[in-house]
Short mmCIF file of N, CA and C in Angstrom, two decimals:
data_model
loop_
_atom_site.label_atom_id
_atom_site.label_comp_id
_atom_site.label_asym_id
_atom_site.label_seq_id
_atom_site.Cartn_x
_atom_site.Cartn_y
_atom_site.Cartn_z
N MET V 1 -106.84 104.85 -316.44
CA MET V 1 -106.57 106.27 -316.13
C MET V 1 -105.41 106.70 -316.44
N LYS V 2 -103.80 105.85 -315.67
CA LYS V 2 -102.84 106.41 -315.94
C LYS V 2 -102.21 106.58 -317.29
N SER V 3 -102.84 105.61 -318.37
CA SER V 3 -102.63 105.68 -319.53
C SER V 3 -102.92 107.09 -319.90
N THR V 4 -104.18 108.07 -319.66
CA THR V 4 -104.71 108.97 -320.07
C THR V 4 -103.92 109.92 -319.38
N LEU V 5 -104.03 109.76 -317.86
CA LEU V 5 -102.44 111.12 -317.31
C LEU V 5 -100.87 110.62 -318.66
N LEU V 6 -100.91 109.85 -318.55
CA LEU V 6 -99.43 109.76 -319.15
C LEU V 6 -99.79 110.52 -320.33
N LYS V 7 -100.34 110.02 -321.39
CA LYS V 7 -100.37 110.61 -322.81
C LYS V 7 -100.42 112.50 -322.56
N THR V 8 -101.34 112.92 -321.23
CA THR V 8 -102.01 113.95 -321.20
C THR V 8 -100.46 115.02 -320.92
N LEU V 9 -99.35 114.49 -320.57
CA LEU V 9 -98.32 114.39 -319.69
C LEU V 9 -97.14 114.57 -321.08
N VAL V 10 -97.54 113.54 -321.79
CA VAL V 10 -96.49 113.62 -322.98
C VAL V 10 -96.84 114.96 -323.77
N ALA V 11 -98.03 115.03 -324.24
CA ALA V 11 -98.23 116.17 -324.72
C ALA V 11 -98.43 117.13 -324.61
N SER V 12 -98.49 117.10 -323.21
CA SER V 12 -98.22 118.74 -322.79
C SER V 12 -96.56 119.10 -323.00
N ALA V 13 -95.62 118.13 -322.66
CA ALA V 13 -94.16 118.35 -322.57
C ALA V 13 -94.08 118.52 -324.18
N VAL V 14 -94.28 117.95 -324.65
CA VAL V 14 -94.29 117.96 -326.43
C VAL V 14 -94.62 119.30 -327.21
N LEU V 15 -96.04 119.48 -326.19
CA LEU V 15 -96.36 121.10 -326.81
C LEU V 15 -95.34 122.19 -325.81
N THR V 16 -95.08 122.03 -325.12
CA THR V 16 -94.29 122.80 -324.28
C THR V 16 -93.12 123.23 -325.95
N LEU V 17 -92.47 121.99 -325.66
CA LEU V 17 -90.88 122.32 -326.39
C LEU V 17 -91.19 123.07 -327.58
N VAL V 18 -92.13 122.59 -328.25
CA VAL V 18 -92.74 122.72 -329.77
C VAL V 18 -92.69 124.52 -330.29
N ALA V 19 -93.21 124.88 -328.71
CA ALA V 19 -93.82 126.77 -328.35
C ALA V 19 -92.47 127.36 -327.94
N THR V 20 -91.65 126.31 -327.30
CA THR V 20 -90.09 127.16 -326.89
C THR V 20 -89.40 127.33 -328.34
N SER V 21 -89.11 126.33 -329.05
CA SER V 21 -88.31 126.19 -330.26
C SER V 21 -88.66 127.42 -331.00
N ALA V 22 -89.87 127.42 -331.29
CA ALA V 22 -90.73 128.04 -332.29
C ALA V 22 -90.40 129.86 -331.44
N GLN V 23 -90.66 129.73 -330.87
CA GLN V 23 -89.99 131.15 -329.72
C GLN V 23 -88.81 131.57 -329.66
N ALA V 24 -87.95 130.47 -330.39
CA ALA V 24 -86.35 130.78 -329.98
C ALA V 24 -85.44 131.84 -331.29
N HIS V 25 -86.68 131.96 -332.10
CA HIS V 25 -85.37 131.63 -333.63
C HIS V 25 -85.81 133.44 -333.79
N GLY V 26 -84.73 134.25 -334.47
CA GLY V 26 -84.54 135.49 -334.75
C GLY V 26 -85.59 135.79 -335.58
N ALA V 27 -86.66 137.22 -335.83
CA ALA V 27 -87.39 137.68 -336.04
C ALA V 27 -87.27 139.07 -336.99
N LEU V 28 -87.75 139.21 -337.76
CA LEU V 28 -87.65 140.39 -338.71
C LEU V 28 -88.88 141.31 -337.92
N VAL V 29 -88.47 142.37 -337.09
CA VAL V 29 -89.49 143.26 -336.37
C VAL V 29 -89.56 144.53 -337.27
N SER V 30 -89.37 145.02 -337.93
CA SER V 30 -89.68 146.27 -339.09
C SER V 30 -87.78 146.11 -340.25
N SER V 31 -88.58 147.08 -341.02
CA SER V 31 -87.46 147.66 -341.73
C SER V 31 -87.99 148.73 -342.78
N THR V 32 -86.85 149.93 -342.91
CA THR V 32 -86.99 150.83 -343.49
C THR V 32 -85.99 150.90 -344.63
N PRO V 33 -86.61 151.25 -346.38
CA PRO V 33 -88.17 151.17 -346.39
C PRO V 33 -88.53 149.84 -345.90
N ALA V 34 -90.27 150.27 -345.67
CA ALA V 34 -90.76 148.99 -345.28
C ALA V 34 -91.69 147.85 -346.66
N ALA V 35 -91.82 147.07 -346.58
CA ALA V 35 -92.48 145.54 -347.43
C ALA V 35 -93.14 146.34 -348.04
N GLY V 36 -92.91 146.40 -349.68
CA GLY V 36 -94.40 146.98 -350.31
C GLY V 36 -94.51 148.59 -350.27
N SER V 37 -93.40 149.48 -349.55
CA SER V 37 -93.87 150.75 -349.47
C SER V 37 -93.11 151.26 -350.61
N THR V 38 -93.11 152.53 -350.99
CA THR V 38 -92.73 153.43 -352.27
C THR V 38 -91.82 154.34 -351.06
N VAL V 39 -90.84 154.55 -351.85
CA VAL V 39 -89.68 155.81 -350.80
C VAL V 39 -88.69 156.75 -351.90
N SER V 40 -88.84 157.51 -351.28
CA SER V 40 -88.12 158.99 -352.09
C SER V 40 -86.80 158.04 -352.32
N GLN V 41 -85.82 158.34 -352.83
CA GLN V 41 -84.31 157.76 -353.50
C GLN V 41 -83.26 157.93 -352.10
N THR V 42 -83.05 157.03 -351.72
CA THR V 42 -82.20 155.84 -350.29
C THR V 42 -80.87 155.37 -350.64
N ASN V 43 -80.19 155.65 -349.86
CA ASN V 43 -79.11 154.73 -349.53
C ASN V 43 -78.68 153.84 -348.30
N GLN V 44 -79.92 153.90 -347.89
CA GLN V 44 -79.83 152.96 -346.28
C GLN V 44 -81.04 152.33 -346.27
N ILE V 45 -80.65 150.91 -345.64
CA ILE V 45 -82.00 150.36 -345.71
C ILE V 45 -81.65 149.93 -344.24
N LYS V 46 -82.67 149.77 -343.56
CA LYS V 46 -82.41 149.39 -341.97
C LYS V 46 -83.37 148.12 -341.24
N LEU V 47 -82.93 147.10 -340.91
CA LEU V 47 -83.82 145.81 -341.00
C LEU V 47 -83.77 145.81 -339.51
N LYS V 48 -84.84 145.88 -338.60
CA LYS V 48 -84.34 145.93 -337.18
C LYS V 48 -85.10 144.43 -336.43
N PHE V 49 -84.45 143.15 -335.73
CA PHE V 49 -84.42 142.41 -335.73
C PHE V 49 -84.85 142.07 -334.27
N ASN V 50 -85.39 141.09 -333.74
CA ASN V 50 -86.04 141.04 -332.41
C ASN V 50 -84.28 140.49 -330.58
N GLU V 51 -83.88 140.05 -332.01
CA GLU V 51 -82.49 139.69 -330.97
C GLU V 51 -81.16 140.38 -331.76
N ALA V 52 -80.43 140.55 -331.08
CA ALA V 52 -79.28 140.46 -331.70
C ALA V 52 -78.60 139.83 -333.05
N VAL V 53 -78.42 140.45 -333.66
CA VAL V 53 -77.26 139.96 -335.12
C VAL V 53 -75.81 139.48 -334.78
N LYS V 54 -75.52 139.04 -335.40
CA LYS V 54 -73.71 138.49 -335.07
C LYS V 54 -73.66 138.45 -336.99
N PRO V 55 -73.30 140.31 -336.87
CA PRO V 55 -73.00 140.44 -338.09
C PRO V 55 -71.64 139.63 -338.97
N LYS V 56 -71.21 138.57 -338.26
CA LYS V 56 -70.17 137.63 -339.44
C LYS V 56 -71.01 136.78 -340.05
N PHE V 57 -72.12 136.42 -339.30
CA PHE V 57 -72.63 135.15 -340.01
C PHE V 57 -74.09 135.86 -340.76
N SER V 58 -74.17 137.01 -341.10
CA SER V 58 -75.33 137.59 -341.20
C SER V 58 -75.24 138.76 -342.74
N GLY V 59 -76.10 138.84 -343.95
CA GLY V 59 -75.50 139.99 -344.90
C GLY V 59 -77.39 139.78 -345.95
N ALA V 60 -76.88 140.46 -346.65
CA ALA V 60 -77.82 141.22 -347.52
C ALA V 60 -78.06 140.97 -348.86
N GLU V 61 -78.48 140.74 -349.54
CA GLU V 61 -78.43 141.19 -351.14
C GLU V 61 -79.28 141.88 -351.92
N LEU V 62 -79.38 142.97 -353.03
CA LEU V 62 -80.38 143.93 -353.38
C LEU V 62 -80.26 143.69 -354.57
N THR V 63 -81.50 143.23 -355.39
CA THR V 63 -81.48 143.52 -356.60
C THR V 63 -82.76 144.63 -357.57
N MET V 64 -82.76 145.28 -358.34
CA MET V 64 -82.84 146.00 -358.72
C MET V 64 -83.94 144.78 -359.81
N THR V 65 -85.70 145.46 -359.70
CA THR V 65 -86.19 144.25 -360.77
C THR V 65 -86.84 144.95 -361.41
N SER V 66 -87.15 146.03 -361.45
CA SER V 66 -87.71 147.02 -362.78
C SER V 66 -86.67 148.35 -362.96
N MET V 67 -86.99 149.08 -363.51
CA MET V 67 -86.48 150.65 -364.06
C MET V 67 -87.06 151.13 -364.93
N ILE V 68 -87.26 152.47 -364.91
CA ILE V 68 -88.10 153.49 -365.62
C ILE V 68 -87.43 153.74 -367.08
N MET V 69 -87.60 153.65 -368.34
CA MET V 69 -87.04 153.35 -369.43
C MET V 69 -88.19 154.06 -370.26
N GLY V 70 -87.58 155.30 -371.13
CA GLY V 70 -88.70 155.48 -371.79
C GLY V 70 -89.79 155.96 -371.22
N GLY V 71 -89.98 156.80 -370.27
CA GLY V 71 -90.97 156.87 -369.73
C GLY V 71 -91.90 155.83 -368.99
N LYS V 72 -91.52 154.72 -369.54
CA LYS V 72 -92.10 153.78 -368.53
C LYS V 72 -90.99 152.64 -367.71
N MET V 73 -92.63 151.55 -366.84
CA MET V 73 -91.34 150.91 -366.09
C MET V 73 -90.83 150.07 -366.54
N VAL V 74 -90.10 149.10 -366.97
CA VAL V 74 -89.81 147.90 -367.44
C VAL V 74 -89.06 146.82 -366.85
N ASN V 75 -89.29 145.60 -366.82
CA ASN V 75 -89.26 144.96 -365.65
C ASN V 75 -87.52 144.43 -366.10
N HIS V 76 -86.53 143.94 -365.58
CA HIS V 76 -85.12 144.39 -365.67
C HIS V 76 -84.13 144.17 -364.50
N ALA V 77 -84.24 142.44 -364.24
CA ALA V 77 -83.63 141.85 -362.83
C ALA V 77 -81.94 142.24 -362.83
N MET V 78 -81.16 142.80 -361.90
CA MET V 78 -80.21 143.30 -361.49
C MET V 78 -80.09 143.32 -360.46
N LYS V 79 -78.75 142.57 -359.93
CA LYS V 79 -78.03 143.11 -359.27
C LYS V 79 -77.26 144.05 -358.27
N VAL V 80 -77.75 145.28 -357.52
CA VAL V 80 -76.89 146.31 -357.39
C VAL V 80 -75.67 146.16 -356.54
N GLY V 81 -74.63 146.52 -356.97
CA GLY V 81 -73.18 145.87 -356.35
C GLY V 81 -73.01 146.99 -354.96
N GLY V 82 -72.14 147.47 -354.55
CA GLY V 82 -71.53 148.12 -353.79
C GLY V 82 -73.04 147.84 -352.62
N VAL V 83 -73.59 147.31 -352.39
CA VAL V 83 -74.14 147.34 -350.23
C VAL V 83 -73.25 146.61 -349.74
N THR V 84 -73.25 147.25 -348.73
CA THR V 84 -71.92 146.61 -347.39
C THR V 84 -73.50 146.66 -346.14
N ALA V 85 -73.04 145.45 -345.54
CA ALA V 85 -73.78 145.36 -344.44
C ALA V 85 -73.06 145.65 -343.25
N SER V 86 -73.71 146.08 -342.53
CA SER V 86 -73.27 146.01 -340.86
C SER V 86 -74.36 145.91 -339.58
N VAL V 87 -74.17 146.00 -338.43
CA VAL V 87 -74.55 145.97 -337.15
C VAL V 87 -74.58 147.64 -336.63
N ASP V 88 -75.39 147.97 -336.75
CA ASP V 88 -75.71 149.69 -335.95
C ASP V 88 -74.66 149.13 -334.92
N PRO V 89 -74.11 150.37 -334.35
CA PRO V 89 -73.23 150.67 -333.09
C PRO V 89 -74.07 150.62 -331.99
N LYS V 90 -75.39 151.82 -332.47
CA LYS V 90 -76.21 151.58 -331.64
C LYS V 90 -77.27 150.88 -330.85
N ASP V 91 -77.48 149.67 -331.89
CA ASP V 91 -78.58 149.19 -331.76
C ASP V 91 -77.63 147.50 -332.55
N ALA V 92 -77.65 146.68 -331.41
CA ALA V 92 -77.36 145.70 -332.40
C ALA V 92 -78.10 144.46 -332.70
N LYS V 93 -79.27 144.92 -332.35
CA LYS V 93 -80.48 144.17 -333.09
C LYS V 93 -80.84 144.62 -334.52
N THR V 94 -79.87 145.75 -334.74
CA THR V 94 -80.44 146.29 -336.32
C THR V 94 -79.18 146.29 -337.19
N MET V 95 -79.68 145.57 -338.67
CA MET V 95 -78.45 145.57 -339.50
C MET V 95 -78.53 146.88 -340.65
N LEU V 96 -77.97 147.28 -341.14
CA LEU V 96 -78.09 148.54 -341.65
C LEU V 96 -77.20 148.02 -343.27
N LEU V 97 -77.92 148.49 -344.25
CA LEU V 97 -77.44 148.26 -345.81
C LEU V 97 -77.24 149.62 -346.17
N LYS V 98 -76.09 149.84 -346.30
CA LYS V 98 -75.69 151.21 -347.17
C LYS V 98 -75.40 150.94 -348.73
N THR V 99 -75.68 151.40 -349.83
CA THR V 99 -75.25 151.28 -350.63
C THR V 99 -74.47 152.54 -351.58
N SER V 100 -73.69 152.45 -352.40
CA SER V 100 -72.67 153.43 -352.68
C SER V 100 -73.12 154.92 -353.20
N ALA V 101 -74.39 154.60 -353.59
CA ALA V 101 -74.84 155.87 -354.16
C ALA V 101 -76.72 155.74 -354.29
N PRO V 102 -77.53 156.35 -353.83
CA PRO V 102 -78.57 156.80 -354.04
C PRO V 102 -78.86 155.73 -355.10
N LEU V 103 -79.94 154.86 -354.31
CA LEU V 103 -81.10 153.84 -355.21
C LEU V 103 -81.56 154.90 -356.37
N ALA V 104 -81.55 154.19 -357.30
CA ALA V 104 -82.49 154.86 -358.51
C ALA V 104 -83.61 154.28 -358.95
N PRO V 105 -84.99 155.39 -359.16
CA PRO V 105 -85.63 155.16 -359.18
C PRO V 105 -85.97 153.95 -359.99
N GLY V 106 -87.11 152.82 -359.48
CA GLY V 106 -88.13 151.50 -359.98
C GLY V 106 -87.70 150.72 -358.75
N GLY V 107 -87.97 149.27 -358.99
CA GLY V 107 -88.70 148.54 -358.13
C GLY V 107 -87.30 147.36 -357.38
N TYR V 108 -87.12 147.23 -356.44
CA TYR V 108 -86.22 146.39 -355.48
C TYR V 108 -86.65 145.16 -354.38
N LYS V 109 -85.68 144.43 -355.05
CA LYS V 109 -86.17 142.65 -354.30
C LYS V 109 -85.10 143.13 -353.43
N LEU V 110 -85.24 143.33 -351.67
CA LEU V 110 -84.48 142.32 -350.52
C LEU V 110 -84.54 141.41 -350.56
N THR V 111 -82.98 140.52 -350.39
CA THR V 111 -83.16 139.27 -349.50
C THR V 111 -82.25 139.47 -348.64
N TRP V 112 -82.59 138.75 -347.11
CA TRP V 112 -81.34 138.93 -346.26
C TRP V 112 -81.34 137.10 -345.63
N HIS V 113 -80.56 137.80 -344.75
CA HIS V 113 -80.33 136.27 -343.75
C HIS V 113 -79.52 136.99 -342.67
N VAL V 114 -80.10 136.64 -341.26
CA VAL V 114 -78.93 136.48 -340.50
C VAL V 114 -78.96 135.77 -339.30
N VAL V 115 -78.03 135.32 -338.42
CA VAL V 115 -77.99 134.92 -337.72
C VAL V 115 -77.87 135.22 -335.92
N THR V 116 -78.88 134.96 -335.42
CA THR V 116 -79.38 136.14 -334.37
C THR V 116 -78.42 135.47 -332.98
N SER V 117 -78.58 136.23 -331.40
CA SER V 117 -78.38 135.63 -330.29
C SER V 117 -78.54 133.91 -330.21
N ASP V 118 -80.05 133.77 -330.66
CA ASP V 118 -80.32 131.85 -330.17
C ASP V 118 -79.12 131.31 -331.25
N ASN V 119 -78.29 131.71 -332.40
CA ASN V 119 -77.45 130.75 -333.29
C ASN V 119 -78.15 130.27 -334.56
N HIS V 120 -79.20 130.56 -334.31
CA HIS V 120 -80.25 129.98 -335.80
C HIS V 120 -79.83 131.27 -336.86
N ARG V 121 -80.14 130.23 -338.07
CA ARG V 121 -80.21 131.02 -339.09
C ARG V 121 -81.34 131.72 -339.73
N VAL V 122 -81.88 132.30 -339.74
CA VAL V 122 -82.44 132.39 -340.42
C VAL V 122 -83.24 133.75 -341.71
N GLU V 123 -84.21 133.63 -342.59
CA GLU V 123 -83.63 134.25 -344.00
C GLU V 123 -85.17 134.93 -344.26
N GLY V 124 -85.18 136.21 -345.31
CA GLY V 124 -86.34 136.34 -345.51
C GLY V 124 -86.04 137.67 -346.76
N GLY V 125 -87.34 138.00 -347.55
CA GLY V 125 -86.91 139.10 -348.43
C GLY V 125 -88.05 139.98 -348.45
N TYR V 126 -87.86 140.82 -349.17
CA TYR V 126 -89.22 141.67 -349.62
C TYR V 126 -89.28 143.13 -350.71
N ALA V 127 -90.21 143.14 -350.98
CA ALA V 127 -90.08 144.32 -352.32
C ALA V 127 -90.43 145.64 -351.68
N PHE V 128 -89.84 146.55 -352.99
CA PHE V 128 -90.13 147.81 -352.62
C PHE V 128 -89.89 148.59 -353.13
N THR V 129 -90.57 149.80 -353.77
CA THR V 129 -90.20 150.95 -354.45
C THR V 129 -89.94 152.00 -354.61
N VAL V 130 -88.76 152.63 -355.39
CA VAL V 130 -87.64 154.14 -355.12
C VAL V 130 -88.55 154.52 -356.33
N ARG V 131 -89.12 156.01 -356.14
CA ARG V 131 -90.14 157.28 -357.02
C ARG V 131 -88.37 157.82 -357.48
#
């Protein structure tokens, strides 16, 4: 009986620790443009997280994955230069990415990394299209 009770208590403690640590990490809540979306030309991307973002340890890279050439969409990977990342002064949970010029029509892949208020680095990415 004691052995069963001890095993149950240990299992419960382990599950509690796992659940707590899994919930402790920052996560992307929403983005504009959204993953998989097609949007009009823009020069700004918004990434909203569930925790405040530490700007010193956070950033993103934008790659154009396809472009229109001769009226057809052609695969062509090219890093987009002139992208600056900052935390929205009105909302510490939002990272703003701005490009020096509006994005040209084509496909894009965004990869991001942030350190949020829990001090863990989280990474992710998604694709979207500009028409």
